[in-house]
XYZ file of C-alpha atoms in Angstrom:
304
model
C 130.924 98.832 88.007
C 128.657 99.514 85.006
C 124.915 99.722 85.490
C 121.977 101.676 86.839
C 121.763 102.387 90.552
C 118.396 103.635 91.835
C 119.071 105.798 94.884
C 116.937 107.786 97.297
C 117.477 111.547 97.212
C 116.516 113.130 100.536
C 115.168 116.640 101.049
C 118.000 119.143 101.435
C 120.383 117.600 98.912
C 120.685 118.558 95.263
C 120.902 115.873 92.589
C 124.512 116.960 92.059
C 125.159 116.433 95.779
C 123.910 112.852 95.469
C 126.146 112.192 92.461
C 129.141 113.667 94.294
C 128.504 111.512 97.356
C 128.164 108.384 95.241
C 131.448 109.189 93.485
C 133.157 109.518 96.853
C 131.601 106.366 98.289
C 132.421 104.200 95.262
C 135.691 105.855 94.193
C 134.187 106.423 90.726
C 134.199 109.511 88.531
C 131.921 108.391 85.700
C 128.492 108.772 87.309
C 125.483 110.708 86.043
C 121.809 111.048 86.940
C 118.650 110.816 84.871
C 116.569 113.800 85.916
C 117.169 116.614 88.392
C 115.203 116.831 91.619
C 115.028 120.174 93.430
C 116.530 120.276 96.944
C 113.056 120.452 98.529
C 111.921 117.311 96.667
C 112.770 113.770 97.736
C 112.446 110.435 96.003
C 113.796 108.170 93.285
C 116.948 109.315 91.486
C 118.401 106.692 89.103
C 122.162 107.035 88.764
C 124.066 105.744 85.743
C 127.459 104.244 86.568
C 130.325 103.750 84.130
C 129.231 102.797 80.622
C 125.588 103.184 81.667
C 125.955 106.980 81.455
C 125.282 106.583 77.731
C 121.838 105.178 78.604
C 120.702 108.304 80.470
C 118.604 109.645 77.536
C 116.771 106.312 77.360
C 116.162 106.292 81.117
C 114.610 109.744 80.916
C 112.022 108.617 78.367
C 110.563 106.042 80.771
C 108.491 108.650 82.603
C 108.131 109.642 86.230
C 105.471 109.352 88.939
C 105.027 111.762 91.844
C 102.925 112.242 94.918
C 102.603 115.690 96.381
C 100.532 118.557 97.661
C 99.136 121.719 96.087
C 98.174 124.669 98.267
C 95.550 127.061 96.941
C 95.461 130.665 98.151
C 98.971 132.007 97.544
C 101.798 131.901 94.999
C 105.593 132.243 95.080
C 108.239 133.333 92.585
C 109.600 129.769 92.325
C 106.186 128.032 92.242
C 107.154 126.070 95.371
C 107.837 126.950 99.016
C 111.485 127.836 98.356
C 110.676 131.218 96.849
C 109.330 134.525 98.101
C 105.561 134.975 98.192
C 104.285 137.119 95.333
C 100.505 136.829 95.685
C 97.956 135.842 98.311
C 94.185 135.732 98.085
C 92.490 134.569 101.262
C 89.964 131.837 100.546
C 86.739 132.509 102.425
C 85.155 129.294 101.194
C 86.756 126.143 99.807
C 86.686 125.116 96.183
C 84.383 122.178 95.646
C 85.786 118.729 95.080
C 84.049 118.669 91.719
C 85.669 121.933 90.608
C 89.114 120.682 91.665
C 88.641 117.392 89.835
C 87.546 119.212 86.690
C 90.578 121.515 86.854
C 92.957 118.554 87.189
C 91.211 116.682 84.370
C 91.785 119.647 82.033
C 95.511 119.310 82.717
C 95.637 115.630 81.772
C 96.896 114.455 78.389
C 99.036 116.463 75.977
C 99.596 119.954 77.389
C 101.840 122.968 76.815
C 103.766 124.401 79.753
C 105.696 127.621 80.241
C 108.707 126.662 82.389
C 109.169 128.616 85.629
C 111.686 131.454 85.704
C 113.533 129.579 88.423
C 114.473 126.620 86.227
C 117.508 125.407 84.293
C 115.979 125.909 80.836
C 118.359 127.856 78.599
C 117.332 130.972 76.651
C 119.973 132.731 74.558
C 122.715 130.740 76.262
C 121.667 131.584 79.830
C 119.649 129.618 82.367
C 116.250 131.056 83.248
C 117.179 131.154 86.937
C 120.140 133.385 86.030
C 117.751 135.913 84.494
C 115.453 135.622 87.530
C 118.240 136.187 90.047
C 119.391 139.243 88.092
C 115.853 140.646 88.134
C 115.593 140.348 84.365
C 112.667 139.067 82.351
C 112.839 137.062 79.147
C 110.335 135.327 76.925
C 110.161 131.690 77.975
C 109.795 128.919 75.387
C 106.741 126.721 75.373
C 107.334 123.062 76.182
C 105.173 120.081 75.329
C 104.482 117.596 78.108
C 102.276 114.557 78.434
C 100.370 114.052 81.679
C 99.378 110.384 81.753
C 97.512 110.670 85.052
C 96.797 113.539 87.449
C 94.294 113.095 90.259
C 93.542 113.674 93.923
C 94.487 110.946 96.383
C 92.240 112.153 99.215
C 89.636 114.775 100.054
C 90.847 118.412 99.860
C 91.518 120.084 103.212
C 90.318 123.646 103.890
C 92.097 125.624 106.618
C 89.654 128.452 107.328
C 92.002 130.176 109.804
C 94.719 130.496 107.149
C 92.434 130.960 104.169
C 94.101 128.159 102.163
C 93.095 124.781 100.793
C 95.388 121.812 100.174
C 95.112 118.997 97.629
C 97.056 115.754 97.877
C 97.705 114.307 94.408
C 99.492 111.750 92.279
C 100.860 112.520 88.826
C 102.390 110.294 86.174
C 104.179 112.442 83.599
C 106.584 112.463 80.673
C 110.121 113.812 80.811
C 110.407 117.586 80.853
C 107.237 118.113 82.900
C 107.366 120.738 85.647
C 105.156 119.598 88.516
C 105.519 123.061 90.089
C 103.943 124.558 86.997
C 101.248 121.879 86.987
C 100.325 122.941 90.535
C 100.191 126.615 89.534
C 98.041 125.730 86.536
C 95.499 124.033 88.820
C 95.104 127.358 90.614
C 94.841 129.162 87.301
C 92.041 126.811 86.235
C 90.241 127.565 89.498
C 90.845 131.299 89.256
C 93.339 131.859 92.053
C 96.994 131.560 93.084
C 98.526 128.190 93.922
C 101.848 126.663 94.855
C 103.412 123.208 95.003
C 103.860 122.730 98.740
C 105.339 119.209 98.817
C 106.626 116.672 96.289
C 108.048 113.153 96.287
C 109.108 111.259 93.182
C 107.924 107.698 93.778
C 109.013 106.233 90.431
C 111.547 107.105 87.726
C 113.377 105.210 85.006
C 111.348 102.102 85.760
C 112.334 102.086 89.458
C 110.165 102.642 92.528
C 110.954 103.976 96.002
C 111.206 100.520 97.549
C 113.987 99.652 95.073
C 116.219 102.596 95.975
C 119.428 102.694 97.986
C 119.757 105.336 100.705
C 123.343 106.604 100.544
C 123.245 108.541 103.827
C 124.215 105.728 106.236
C 126.881 104.250 103.950
C 130.647 104.506 104.284
C 133.392 103.861 101.762
C 133.719 100.426 103.330
C 130.015 99.457 103.186
C 128.973 101.246 100.001
C 130.446 98.895 97.344
C 128.523 95.859 98.578
C 125.315 97.842 99.082
C 125.590 99.360 95.607
C 126.296 95.977 94.024
C 123.135 94.577 95.630
C 121.003 97.372 94.134
C 122.785 97.753 90.798
C 120.833 96.792 87.704
C 122.284 96.071 84.235
C 122.235 98.718 81.522
C 119.437 96.989 79.617
C 116.974 98.170 82.294
C 116.990 101.437 80.345
C 115.681 99.641 77.241
C 112.811 97.447 78.496
C 110.963 97.358 75.168
C 113.826 96.615 72.782
C 114.175 93.113 71.312
C 117.384 91.465 72.515
C 119.726 89.826 70.031
C 122.623 87.553 70.970
C 125.570 88.260 68.666
C 127.705 85.625 67.035
C 131.461 86.034 67.480
C 131.778 87.447 63.957
C 128.945 89.906 64.561
C 130.478 90.973 67.854
C 133.788 91.689 66.166
C 131.924 93.810 63.631
C 130.192 95.716 66.460
C 133.557 96.309 68.137
C 134.626 98.096 64.968
C 131.392 100.079 64.703
C 130.283 98.314 61.538
C 126.756 98.069 60.225
C 124.967 94.721 60.446
C 122.512 92.832 58.264
C 120.182 91.007 60.645
C 117.077 88.912 60.180
C 115.046 91.335 62.313
C 112.272 93.858 61.691
C 112.264 96.020 64.850
C 113.399 99.654 64.395
C 115.921 99.294 67.223
C 117.679 96.324 68.804
C 119.652 95.636 71.975
C 122.761 93.625 71.028
C 124.353 91.263 73.570
C 127.620 89.347 73.715
C 128.112 86.747 76.453
C 124.983 88.030 78.205
C 126.186 91.649 78.390
C 124.602 94.557 76.507
C 127.182 95.903 74.066
C 125.214 98.243 71.829
C 121.862 99.502 70.640
C 121.518 99.492 66.850
C 118.827 101.158 64.756
C 117.438 100.155 61.372
C 118.207 102.301 58.356
C 117.333 101.230 54.813
C 117.158 97.579 55.834
C 120.530 97.595 57.602
C 121.250 98.091 61.300
C 123.726 100.798 62.247
C 125.202 101.873 65.629
C 122.983 104.061 67.781
C 124.372 103.764 71.333
C 127.605 101.927 72.080
C 128.632 100.546 75.462
C 132.195 99.733 74.495
C 135.477 101.187 75.705
C 136.581 102.012 72.159
C 133.274 103.452 70.981
C 133.763 107.070 71.962
C 133.524 108.357 68.390
C 130.232 106.619 67.650
C 127.101 108.770 67.778
C 125.139 108.380 70.981
C 121.385 108.596 71.306
């Protein structure tokens, strides 16, 4: 079973938990995912099955879309509600809608983020969350992210009794973007603490929530048919690549990892044999060479 399976990750499960459950349900070991979701976040989690695991880097470039909530008035060590509170400033009056919109607009486009201490980013061979749990501090690397869209979805809500204000939002972002940090940066733009108080990923890897498979009600008896109905071919990870049908001679050359001379001009091509994606080749000095191989004997070929 090779392909891409868009599944629903519920709150309370890690992405690794979802992969483990899918392996158990389908009796498969070769399964990966294309972008971690924190346990408190639900939504779309595309899984790569079998040979499709080599397409994970391509899936991750397709961007992600979220809906969620930002709460203004306090901050936590993890930038979401999972961590201990580290700051609180009671809001006596709400921020204006105009000020909130301006703050979100400033965080749209190409931005630089500092990843949260409670994240999996590696510094000197250790994860940032390992430093955080040990009470250690370390200089965090800057990361570039592109925010394609970031806006309110409804009027902000001010809770005078609690001294906080909430903002419902939608965000369409590039890979590597921390929505938690985006929420904190909204507060920073407004001059106060903030936290991401809820998040759902509604699209990832070209899939939307209504296309996902919920693994929770499935058994080992029902899962194979349900997965087959939701499984998509590997080429879903390469929606913009021109597709080339190989001749038998060309296919034999691809099987041996050979370069090809093709009457094409695109920088990368998706190569098919008998309607099945076999490889992605890239142009180099007028000749196409292997980039990503989806063949059983292609383990030594460089992957993307």
